Tab-separated table of C-alpha atoms (C1' of nucleotides) in Angstrom:
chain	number	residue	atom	x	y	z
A	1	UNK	CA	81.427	75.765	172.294
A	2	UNK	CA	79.242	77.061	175.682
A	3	UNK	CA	82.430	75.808	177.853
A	4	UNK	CA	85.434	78.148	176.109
A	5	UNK	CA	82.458	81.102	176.261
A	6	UNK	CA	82.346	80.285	179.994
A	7	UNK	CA	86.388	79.547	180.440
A	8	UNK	CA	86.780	83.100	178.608
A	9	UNK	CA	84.081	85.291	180.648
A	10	UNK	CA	85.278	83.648	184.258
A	11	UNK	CA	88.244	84.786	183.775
A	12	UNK	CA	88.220	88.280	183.380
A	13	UNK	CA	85.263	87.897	186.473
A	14	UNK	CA	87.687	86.115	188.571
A	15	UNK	CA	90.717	88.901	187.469
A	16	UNK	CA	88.317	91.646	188.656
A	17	UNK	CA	86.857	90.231	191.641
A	18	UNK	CA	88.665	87.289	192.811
A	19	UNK	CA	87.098	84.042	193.365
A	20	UNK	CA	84.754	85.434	196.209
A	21	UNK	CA	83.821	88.164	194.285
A	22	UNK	CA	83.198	86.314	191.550
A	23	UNK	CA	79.466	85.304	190.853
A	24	UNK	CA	78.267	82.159	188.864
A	25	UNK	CA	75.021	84.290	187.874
A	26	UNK	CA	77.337	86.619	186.703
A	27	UNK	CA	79.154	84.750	184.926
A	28	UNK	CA	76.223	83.410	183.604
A	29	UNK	CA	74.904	86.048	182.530
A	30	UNK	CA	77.613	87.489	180.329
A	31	UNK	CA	77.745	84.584	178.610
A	32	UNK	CA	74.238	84.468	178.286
A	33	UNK	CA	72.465	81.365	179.840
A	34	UNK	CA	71.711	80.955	183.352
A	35	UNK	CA	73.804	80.020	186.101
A	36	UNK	CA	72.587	76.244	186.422
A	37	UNK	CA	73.773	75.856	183.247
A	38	UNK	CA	77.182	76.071	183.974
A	39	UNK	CA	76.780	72.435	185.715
A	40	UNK	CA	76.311	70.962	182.268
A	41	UNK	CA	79.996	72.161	181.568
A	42	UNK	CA	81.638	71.959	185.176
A	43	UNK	CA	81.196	70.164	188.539
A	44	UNK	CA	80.934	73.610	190.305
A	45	UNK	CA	82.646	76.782	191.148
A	46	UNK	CA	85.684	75.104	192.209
A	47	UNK	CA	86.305	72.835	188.883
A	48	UNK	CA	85.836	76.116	186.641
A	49	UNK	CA	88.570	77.930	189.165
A	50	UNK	CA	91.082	75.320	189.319
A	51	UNK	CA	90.667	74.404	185.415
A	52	UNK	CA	91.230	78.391	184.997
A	53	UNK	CA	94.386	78.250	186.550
A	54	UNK	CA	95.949	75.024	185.417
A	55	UNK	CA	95.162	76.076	181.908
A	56	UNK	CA	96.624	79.788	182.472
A	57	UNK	CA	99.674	78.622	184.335
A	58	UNK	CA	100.590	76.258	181.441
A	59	UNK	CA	100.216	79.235	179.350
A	60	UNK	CA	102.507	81.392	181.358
A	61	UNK	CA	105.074	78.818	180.917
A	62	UNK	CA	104.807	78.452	177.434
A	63	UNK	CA	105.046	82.243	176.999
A	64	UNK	CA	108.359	82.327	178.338
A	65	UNK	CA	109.886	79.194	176.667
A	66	UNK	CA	108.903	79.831	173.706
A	67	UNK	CA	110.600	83.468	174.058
A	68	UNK	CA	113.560	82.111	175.401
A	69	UNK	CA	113.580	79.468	172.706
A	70	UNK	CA	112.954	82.241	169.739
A	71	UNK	CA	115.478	84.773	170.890
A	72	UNK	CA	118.262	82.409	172.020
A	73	UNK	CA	120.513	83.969	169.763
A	74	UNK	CA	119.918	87.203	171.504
A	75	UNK	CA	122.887	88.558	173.887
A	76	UNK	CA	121.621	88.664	177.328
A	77	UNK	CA	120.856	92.123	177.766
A	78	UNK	CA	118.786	92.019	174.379
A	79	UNK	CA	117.106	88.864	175.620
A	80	UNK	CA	116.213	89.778	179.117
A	81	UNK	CA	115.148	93.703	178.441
A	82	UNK	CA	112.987	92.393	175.205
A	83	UNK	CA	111.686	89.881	177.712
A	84	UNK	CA	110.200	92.602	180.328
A	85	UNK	CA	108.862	95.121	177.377
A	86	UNK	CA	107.215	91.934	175.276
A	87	UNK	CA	105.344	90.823	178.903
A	88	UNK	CA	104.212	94.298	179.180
A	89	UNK	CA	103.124	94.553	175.256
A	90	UNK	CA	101.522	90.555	175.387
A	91	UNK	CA	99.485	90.781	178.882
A	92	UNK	CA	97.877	94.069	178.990
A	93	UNK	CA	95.351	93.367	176.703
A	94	UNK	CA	94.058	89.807	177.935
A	95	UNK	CA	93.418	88.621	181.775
A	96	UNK	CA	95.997	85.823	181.928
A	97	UNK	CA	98.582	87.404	184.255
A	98	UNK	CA	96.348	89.296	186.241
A	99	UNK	CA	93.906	86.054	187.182
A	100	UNK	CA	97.499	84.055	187.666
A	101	UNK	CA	98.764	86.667	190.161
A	102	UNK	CA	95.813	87.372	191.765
A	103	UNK	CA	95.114	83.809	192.442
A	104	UNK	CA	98.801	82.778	193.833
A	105	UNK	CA	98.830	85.771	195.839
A	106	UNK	CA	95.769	85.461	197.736
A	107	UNK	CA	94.044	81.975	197.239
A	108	UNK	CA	90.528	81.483	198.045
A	109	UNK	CA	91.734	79.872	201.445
A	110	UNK	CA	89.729	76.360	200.780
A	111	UNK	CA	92.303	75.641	197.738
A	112	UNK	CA	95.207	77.282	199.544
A	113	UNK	CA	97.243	74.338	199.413
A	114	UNK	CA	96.843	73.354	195.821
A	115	UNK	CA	97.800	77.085	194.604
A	116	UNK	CA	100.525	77.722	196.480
A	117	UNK	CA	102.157	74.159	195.481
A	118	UNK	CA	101.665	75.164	192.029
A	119	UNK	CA	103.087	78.620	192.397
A	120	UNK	CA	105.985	77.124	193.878
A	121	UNK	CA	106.656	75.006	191.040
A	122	UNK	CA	105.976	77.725	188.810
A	123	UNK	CA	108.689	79.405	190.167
A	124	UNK	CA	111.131	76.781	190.285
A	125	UNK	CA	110.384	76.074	186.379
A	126	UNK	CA	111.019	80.044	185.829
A	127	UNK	CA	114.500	79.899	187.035
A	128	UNK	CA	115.271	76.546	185.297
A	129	UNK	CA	114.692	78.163	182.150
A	130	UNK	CA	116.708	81.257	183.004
A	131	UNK	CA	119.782	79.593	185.068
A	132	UNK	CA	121.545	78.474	181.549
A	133	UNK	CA	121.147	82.214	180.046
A	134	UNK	CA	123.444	82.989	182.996
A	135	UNK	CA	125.760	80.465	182.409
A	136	UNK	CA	126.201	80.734	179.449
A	137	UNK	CA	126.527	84.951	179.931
A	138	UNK	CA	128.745	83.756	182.283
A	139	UNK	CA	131.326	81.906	180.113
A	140	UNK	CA	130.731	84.554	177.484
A	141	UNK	CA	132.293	86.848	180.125
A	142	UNK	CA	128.574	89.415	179.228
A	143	UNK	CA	128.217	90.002	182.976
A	144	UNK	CA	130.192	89.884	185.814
A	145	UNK	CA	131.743	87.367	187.852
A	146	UNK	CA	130.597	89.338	190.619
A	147	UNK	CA	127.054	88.357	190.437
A	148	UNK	CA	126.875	84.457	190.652
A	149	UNK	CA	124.217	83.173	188.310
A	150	UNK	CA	121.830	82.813	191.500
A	151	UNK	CA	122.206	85.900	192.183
A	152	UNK	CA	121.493	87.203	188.885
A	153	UNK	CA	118.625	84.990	188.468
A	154	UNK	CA	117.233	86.103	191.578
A	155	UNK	CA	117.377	89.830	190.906
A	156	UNK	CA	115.978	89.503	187.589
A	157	UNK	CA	113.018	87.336	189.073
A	158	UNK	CA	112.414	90.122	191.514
A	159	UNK	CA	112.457	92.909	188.556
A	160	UNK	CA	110.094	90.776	187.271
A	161	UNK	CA	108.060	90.938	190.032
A	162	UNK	CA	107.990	94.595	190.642
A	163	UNK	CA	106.807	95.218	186.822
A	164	UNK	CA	103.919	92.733	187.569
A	165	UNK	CA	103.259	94.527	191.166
A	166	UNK	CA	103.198	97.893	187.950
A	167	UNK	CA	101.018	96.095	185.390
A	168	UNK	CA	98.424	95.558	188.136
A	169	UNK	CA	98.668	98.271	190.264
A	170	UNK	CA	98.923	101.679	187.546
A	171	UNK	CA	98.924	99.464	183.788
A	172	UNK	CA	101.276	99.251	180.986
A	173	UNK	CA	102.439	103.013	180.650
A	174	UNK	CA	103.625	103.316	184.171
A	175	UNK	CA	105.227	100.066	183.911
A	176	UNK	CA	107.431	101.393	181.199
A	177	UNK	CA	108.589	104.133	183.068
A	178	UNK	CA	109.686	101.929	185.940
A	179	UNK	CA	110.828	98.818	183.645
A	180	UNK	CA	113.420	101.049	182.434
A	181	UNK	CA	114.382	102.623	185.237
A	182	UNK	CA	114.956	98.753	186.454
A	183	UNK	CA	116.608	97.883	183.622
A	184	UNK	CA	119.227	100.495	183.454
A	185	UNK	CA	120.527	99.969	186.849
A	186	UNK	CA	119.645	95.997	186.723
A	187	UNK	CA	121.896	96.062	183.622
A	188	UNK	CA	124.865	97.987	185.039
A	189	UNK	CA	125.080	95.753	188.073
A	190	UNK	CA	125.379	92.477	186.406
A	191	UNK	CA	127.228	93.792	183.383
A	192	UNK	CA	131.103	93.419	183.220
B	1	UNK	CA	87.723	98.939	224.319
B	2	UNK	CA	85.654	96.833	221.875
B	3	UNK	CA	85.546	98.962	218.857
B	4	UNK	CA	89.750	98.327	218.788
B	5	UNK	CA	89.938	94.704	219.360
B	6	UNK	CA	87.501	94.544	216.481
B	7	UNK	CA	89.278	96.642	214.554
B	8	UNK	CA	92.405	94.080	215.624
B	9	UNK	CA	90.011	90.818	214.429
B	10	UNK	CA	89.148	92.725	211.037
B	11	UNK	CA	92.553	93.512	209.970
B	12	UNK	CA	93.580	89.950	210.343
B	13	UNK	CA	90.848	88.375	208.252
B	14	UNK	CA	90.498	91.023	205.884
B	15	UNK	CA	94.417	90.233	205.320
B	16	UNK	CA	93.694	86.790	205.082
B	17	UNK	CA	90.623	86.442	203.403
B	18	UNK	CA	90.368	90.188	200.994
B	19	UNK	CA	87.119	91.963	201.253
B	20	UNK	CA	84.487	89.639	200.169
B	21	UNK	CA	86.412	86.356	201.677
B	22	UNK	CA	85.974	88.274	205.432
B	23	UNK	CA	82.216	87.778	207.294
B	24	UNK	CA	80.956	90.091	209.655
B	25	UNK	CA	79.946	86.688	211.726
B	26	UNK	CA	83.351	85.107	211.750
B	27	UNK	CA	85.181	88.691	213.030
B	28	UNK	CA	82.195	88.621	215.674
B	29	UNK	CA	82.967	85.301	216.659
B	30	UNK	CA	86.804	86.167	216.941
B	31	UNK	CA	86.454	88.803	218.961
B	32	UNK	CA	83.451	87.447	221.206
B	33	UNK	CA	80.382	89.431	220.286
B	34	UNK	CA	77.258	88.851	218.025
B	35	UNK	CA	77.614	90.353	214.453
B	36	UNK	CA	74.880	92.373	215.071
B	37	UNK	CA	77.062	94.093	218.135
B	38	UNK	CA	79.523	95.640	215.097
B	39	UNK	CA	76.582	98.057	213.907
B	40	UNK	CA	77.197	99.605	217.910
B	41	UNK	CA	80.490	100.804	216.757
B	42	UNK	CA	80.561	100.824	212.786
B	43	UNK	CA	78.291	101.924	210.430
B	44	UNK	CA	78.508	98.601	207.987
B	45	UNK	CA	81.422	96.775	206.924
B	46	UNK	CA	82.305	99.302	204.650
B	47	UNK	CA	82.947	102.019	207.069
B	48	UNK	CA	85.064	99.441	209.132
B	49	UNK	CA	87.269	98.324	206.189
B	50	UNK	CA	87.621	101.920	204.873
B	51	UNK	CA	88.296	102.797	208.882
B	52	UNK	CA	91.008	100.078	208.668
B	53	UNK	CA	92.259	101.003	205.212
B	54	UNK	CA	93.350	104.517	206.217
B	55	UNK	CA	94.781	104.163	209.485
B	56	UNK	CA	97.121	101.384	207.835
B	57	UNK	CA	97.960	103.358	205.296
B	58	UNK	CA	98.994	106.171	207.308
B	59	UNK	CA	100.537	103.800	209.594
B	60	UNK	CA	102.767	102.570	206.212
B	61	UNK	CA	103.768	106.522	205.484
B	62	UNK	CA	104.538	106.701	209.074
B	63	UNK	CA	106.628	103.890	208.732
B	64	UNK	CA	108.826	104.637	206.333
B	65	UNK	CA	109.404	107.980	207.415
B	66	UNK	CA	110.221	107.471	210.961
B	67	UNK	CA	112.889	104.959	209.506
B	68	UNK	CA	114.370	107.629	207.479
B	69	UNK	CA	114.004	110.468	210.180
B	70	UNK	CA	115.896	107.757	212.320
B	71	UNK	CA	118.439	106.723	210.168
B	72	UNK	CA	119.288	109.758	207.881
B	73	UNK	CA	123.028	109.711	209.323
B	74	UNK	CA	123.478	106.654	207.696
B	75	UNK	CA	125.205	106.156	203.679
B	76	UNK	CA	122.620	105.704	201.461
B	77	UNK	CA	123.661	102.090	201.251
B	78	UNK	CA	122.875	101.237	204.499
B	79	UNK	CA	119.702	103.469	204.592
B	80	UNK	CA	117.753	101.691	201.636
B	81	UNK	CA	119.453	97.968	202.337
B	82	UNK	CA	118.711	98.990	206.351
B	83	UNK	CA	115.107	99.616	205.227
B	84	UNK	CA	114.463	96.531	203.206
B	85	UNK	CA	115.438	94.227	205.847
B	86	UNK	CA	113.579	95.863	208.447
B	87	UNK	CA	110.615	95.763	206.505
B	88	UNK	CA	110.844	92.230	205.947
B	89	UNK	CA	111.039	91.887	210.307
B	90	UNK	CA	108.043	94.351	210.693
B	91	UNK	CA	105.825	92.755	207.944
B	92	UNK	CA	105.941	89.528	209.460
B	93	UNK	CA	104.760	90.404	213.003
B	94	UNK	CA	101.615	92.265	211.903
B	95	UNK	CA	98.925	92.316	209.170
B	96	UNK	CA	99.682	95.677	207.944
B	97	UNK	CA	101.346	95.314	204.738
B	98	UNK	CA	99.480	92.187	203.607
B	99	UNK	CA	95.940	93.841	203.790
B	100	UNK	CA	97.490	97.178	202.515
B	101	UNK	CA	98.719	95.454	199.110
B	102	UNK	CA	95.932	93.300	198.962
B	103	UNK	CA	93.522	96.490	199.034
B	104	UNK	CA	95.605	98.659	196.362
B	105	UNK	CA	96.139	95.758	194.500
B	106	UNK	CA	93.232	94.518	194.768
B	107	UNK	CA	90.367	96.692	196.004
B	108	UNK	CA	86.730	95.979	195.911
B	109	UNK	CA	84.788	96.645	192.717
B	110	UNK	CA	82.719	99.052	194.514
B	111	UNK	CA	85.225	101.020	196.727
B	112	UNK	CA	87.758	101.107	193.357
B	113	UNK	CA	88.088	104.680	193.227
B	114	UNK	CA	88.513	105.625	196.790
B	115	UNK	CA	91.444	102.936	197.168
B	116	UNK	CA	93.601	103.765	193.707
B	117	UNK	CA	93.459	107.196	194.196
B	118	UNK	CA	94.699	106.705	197.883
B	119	UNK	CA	97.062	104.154	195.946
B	120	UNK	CA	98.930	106.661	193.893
B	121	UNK	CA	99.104	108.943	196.415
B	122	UNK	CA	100.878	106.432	198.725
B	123	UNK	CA	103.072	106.248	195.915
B	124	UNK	CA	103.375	110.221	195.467
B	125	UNK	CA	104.365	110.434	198.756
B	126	UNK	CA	107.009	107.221	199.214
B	127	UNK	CA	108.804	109.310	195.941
B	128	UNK	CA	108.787	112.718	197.504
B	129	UNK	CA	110.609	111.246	200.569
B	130	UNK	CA	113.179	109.106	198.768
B	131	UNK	CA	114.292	111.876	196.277
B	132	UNK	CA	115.659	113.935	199.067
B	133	UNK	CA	118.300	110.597	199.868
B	134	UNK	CA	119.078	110.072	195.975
B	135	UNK	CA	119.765	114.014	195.516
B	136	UNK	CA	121.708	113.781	199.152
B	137	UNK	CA	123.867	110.664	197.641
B	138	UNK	CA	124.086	112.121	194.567
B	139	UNK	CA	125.660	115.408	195.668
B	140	UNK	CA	128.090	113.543	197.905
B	141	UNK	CA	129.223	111.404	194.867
B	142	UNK	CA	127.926	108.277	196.970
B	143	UNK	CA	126.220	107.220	193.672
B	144	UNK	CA	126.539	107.184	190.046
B	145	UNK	CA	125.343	110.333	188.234
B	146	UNK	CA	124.502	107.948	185.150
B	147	UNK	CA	121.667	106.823	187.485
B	148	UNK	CA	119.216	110.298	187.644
B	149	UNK	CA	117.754	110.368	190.919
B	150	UNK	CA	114.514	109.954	189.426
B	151	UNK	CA	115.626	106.595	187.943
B	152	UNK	CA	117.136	105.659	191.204
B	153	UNK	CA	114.113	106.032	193.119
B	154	UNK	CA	111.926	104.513	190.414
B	155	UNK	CA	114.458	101.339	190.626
B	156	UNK	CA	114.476	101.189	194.587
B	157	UNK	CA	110.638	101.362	194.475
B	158	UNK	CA	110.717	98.191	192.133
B	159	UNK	CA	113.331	96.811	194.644
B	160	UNK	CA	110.669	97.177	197.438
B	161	UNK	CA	107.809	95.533	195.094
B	162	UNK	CA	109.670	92.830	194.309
B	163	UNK	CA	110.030	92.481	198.228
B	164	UNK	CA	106.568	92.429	198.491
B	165	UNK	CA	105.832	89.946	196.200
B	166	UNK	CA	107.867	87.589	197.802
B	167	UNK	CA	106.462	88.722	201.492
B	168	UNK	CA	103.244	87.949	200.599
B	169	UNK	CA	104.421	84.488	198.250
B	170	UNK	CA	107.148	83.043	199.774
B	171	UNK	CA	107.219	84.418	203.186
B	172	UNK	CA	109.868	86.071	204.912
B	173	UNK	CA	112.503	83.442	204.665
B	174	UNK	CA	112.308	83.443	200.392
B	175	UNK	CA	111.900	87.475	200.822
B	176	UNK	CA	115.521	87.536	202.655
B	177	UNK	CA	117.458	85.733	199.731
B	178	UNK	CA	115.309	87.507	197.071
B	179	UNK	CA	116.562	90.969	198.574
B	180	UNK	CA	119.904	89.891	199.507
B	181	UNK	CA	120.129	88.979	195.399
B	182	UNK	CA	118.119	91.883	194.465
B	183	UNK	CA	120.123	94.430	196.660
B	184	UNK	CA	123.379	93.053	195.815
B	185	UNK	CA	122.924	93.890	192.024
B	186	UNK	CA	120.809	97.138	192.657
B	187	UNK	CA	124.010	98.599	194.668
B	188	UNK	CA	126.167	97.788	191.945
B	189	UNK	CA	123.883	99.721	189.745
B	190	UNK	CA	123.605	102.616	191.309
B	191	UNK	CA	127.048	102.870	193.117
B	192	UNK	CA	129.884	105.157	192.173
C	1	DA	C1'	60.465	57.151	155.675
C	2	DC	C1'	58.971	56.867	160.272
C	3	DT	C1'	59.459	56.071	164.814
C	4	DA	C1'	61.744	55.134	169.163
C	5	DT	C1'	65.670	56.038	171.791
C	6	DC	C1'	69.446	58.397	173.626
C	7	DC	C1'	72.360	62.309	174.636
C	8	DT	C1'	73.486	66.988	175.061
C	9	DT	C1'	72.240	71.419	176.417
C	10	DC	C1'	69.604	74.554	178.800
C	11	DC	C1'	66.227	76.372	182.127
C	12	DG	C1'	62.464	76.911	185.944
C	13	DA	C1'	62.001	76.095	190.582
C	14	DA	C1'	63.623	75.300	194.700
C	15	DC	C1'	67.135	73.867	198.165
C	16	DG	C1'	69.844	75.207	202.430
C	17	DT	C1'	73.125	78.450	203.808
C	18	DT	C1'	75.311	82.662	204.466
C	19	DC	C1'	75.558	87.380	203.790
C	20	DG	C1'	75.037	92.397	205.637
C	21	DT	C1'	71.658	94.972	207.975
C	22	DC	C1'	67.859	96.813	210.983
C	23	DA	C1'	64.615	97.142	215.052
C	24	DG	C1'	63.830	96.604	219.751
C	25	DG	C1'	64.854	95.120	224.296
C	26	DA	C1'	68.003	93.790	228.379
C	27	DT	C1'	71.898	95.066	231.189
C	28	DG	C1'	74.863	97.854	233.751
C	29	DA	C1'	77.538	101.960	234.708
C	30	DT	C1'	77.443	106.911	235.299
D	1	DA	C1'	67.347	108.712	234.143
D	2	DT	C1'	70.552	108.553	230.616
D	3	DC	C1'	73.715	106.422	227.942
D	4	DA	C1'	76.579	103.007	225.795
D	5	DT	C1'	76.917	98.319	224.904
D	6	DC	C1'	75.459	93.826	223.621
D	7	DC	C1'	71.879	90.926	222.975
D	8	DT	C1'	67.694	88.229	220.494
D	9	DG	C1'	65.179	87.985	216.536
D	10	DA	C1'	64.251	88.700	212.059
D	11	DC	C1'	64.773	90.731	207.355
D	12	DG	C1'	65.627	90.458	202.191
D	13	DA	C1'	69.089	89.338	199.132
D	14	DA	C1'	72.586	86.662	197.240
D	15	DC	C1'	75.283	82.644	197.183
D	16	DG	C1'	76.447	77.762	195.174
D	17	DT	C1'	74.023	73.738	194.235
D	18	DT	C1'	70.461	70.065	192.990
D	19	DC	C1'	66.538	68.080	190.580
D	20	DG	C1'	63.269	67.294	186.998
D	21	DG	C1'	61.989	68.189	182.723
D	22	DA	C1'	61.769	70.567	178.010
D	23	DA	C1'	63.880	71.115	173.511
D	24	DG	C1'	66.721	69.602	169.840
D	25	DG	C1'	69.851	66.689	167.181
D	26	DA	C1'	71.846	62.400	166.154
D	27	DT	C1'	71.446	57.507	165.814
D	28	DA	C1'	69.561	52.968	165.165
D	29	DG	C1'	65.672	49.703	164.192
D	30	DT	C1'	61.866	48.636	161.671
DNA sequence: ACTATCCTTCCGAACGTTCGTCAGGATGAT
DNA sequence: ATCATCCTGACGAACGTTCGGAAGGATAGT
């Protein structure tokens, strides 16, 4: 199928070079037709962006419920490191995270609205799924009742954030150094 | 003087818009001048954005070490949480951060080299000045000696990512409760 | 079995627009 | 008279997009 060719070699043009950067010819021509051609598949630039995203957001999601939901019987700390080194493992080799970040960060300005919306409730469906791992932590008496499970959430969201601010900025190895360092002192400040 | 209030115009929409989102014409326009009137005091648009690039990134280093110059009296604790929060004030006036982490995170294909290795050495240099604190902290028994000072830094510099992330996300509102989370379990981490 | 028809896919050619850039001239201050 | 500054005008190149048509396969009618 032309389309998935085009859906796969967009990607990893619009993780390099953004949307503006990004060129239809480009695109085209890794793929190996011309650019017009791409209008048998999509309405335009925008319809091949936006259908990028949707599909890679979903897939975000489904990464992290479906690790949550394999390693439930995991204690917390097991759960939550294993979470950060599997992201780093999973999404250096494929363009998923880095089109996703790219594209919440700085949206081509035109589809501002619709991105940030979506990163919003990407966001709000990330600490949905982790609340209840606190709670439950919680009752287990695994961490603190210093840290309210807000809190925690919150703090681990941010870790999270910093080893995707790694991945982009200096790639997997570095990100290990500094997801441990994390770790360690995330760990002993939420542990009892 | 022309040349700065162009330079002012740039920053802005190279913030908003990245390198390839920001015209020539519409920084013109902003400022009051014909495109064309740019060549009188740049060589191209690469010579302006590289122009900008450097003096905000000195501007960051300066930053960060007036703040410390300023406030090395202060505990550790209030140094780094003192810093956070002020960075959070300062990035929301100004344009300085945004286009800063959009250029190392995101740098133009063709300028790639030039910005990461400019990247890493932002990042040298942001280590070699927060050692100094850990090693201060860590000699006054302010902080944990299970957290190296190495690992302490490395943490606080994922602290500040994280705070970028949401700075450049959620806005400085979002940033505030993410740090207040993040900061509240880093202390506890690192503390004796 | 043969033909007519339709549909999908792709491409050549061209559209209008915007991009960064260059040359040359007008203006005004020193 | 020199110089900096900003202008008009124009340049080639690239952009996303549209249109018309060619090629091929599948389908249906005879």
């Amino acid at each position: 199928m032309t389309a998935t060719r085009i859906r796969e070699v967009a990607l990893k043009h619009f993780a390099k070079n953004g949307y503006e950067g990004a060129s239809l010819a480009d695109i085209a021509a890794e793929v190996g037709i011309k650019k017009q051609s791409i209008y048998t598949h999509f309405k335009g630039k925008d319809e091949l962006f936006l259908d990028l995203f949707e599909k890679v957001q979903a897939k975000e999601l489904n990464f992290v419920a479906d690790y949550l939901q394999r390693h439930k019987h995991r204690s917390i700390d097991q759960l939550l490191y294993g979470f950060l080194i599997q992201y780093i493992d999973c999404y250096e080799q494929d363009d998923n995270a880095k089109f996703f970040l790219r594209t919440v960060f700085f949206p081509p300005s035109h589809l501002y609205e619709v991105i940030v919306k979506q990163g919003y409730y990407h966001l709000e469906k990330l600490e949905t799924m982790l609340i209840p791992v606190f709670d439950q932590a919680l009752a287990d008496g695994l961490i603190t009742p210093d840290v309210s499970r807000d809190t925690g959430t919150a703090a681990f969201l941010a870790v999270m954030d910093g080893m995707f601010v790694e991945l982009l900025f200096g790639g997997a190895e570095l990100s290990l150094i500094r997801i441990e360092a994390s770790w360690l002192v995330y760990w002993r400040g939420i542990k009892k």
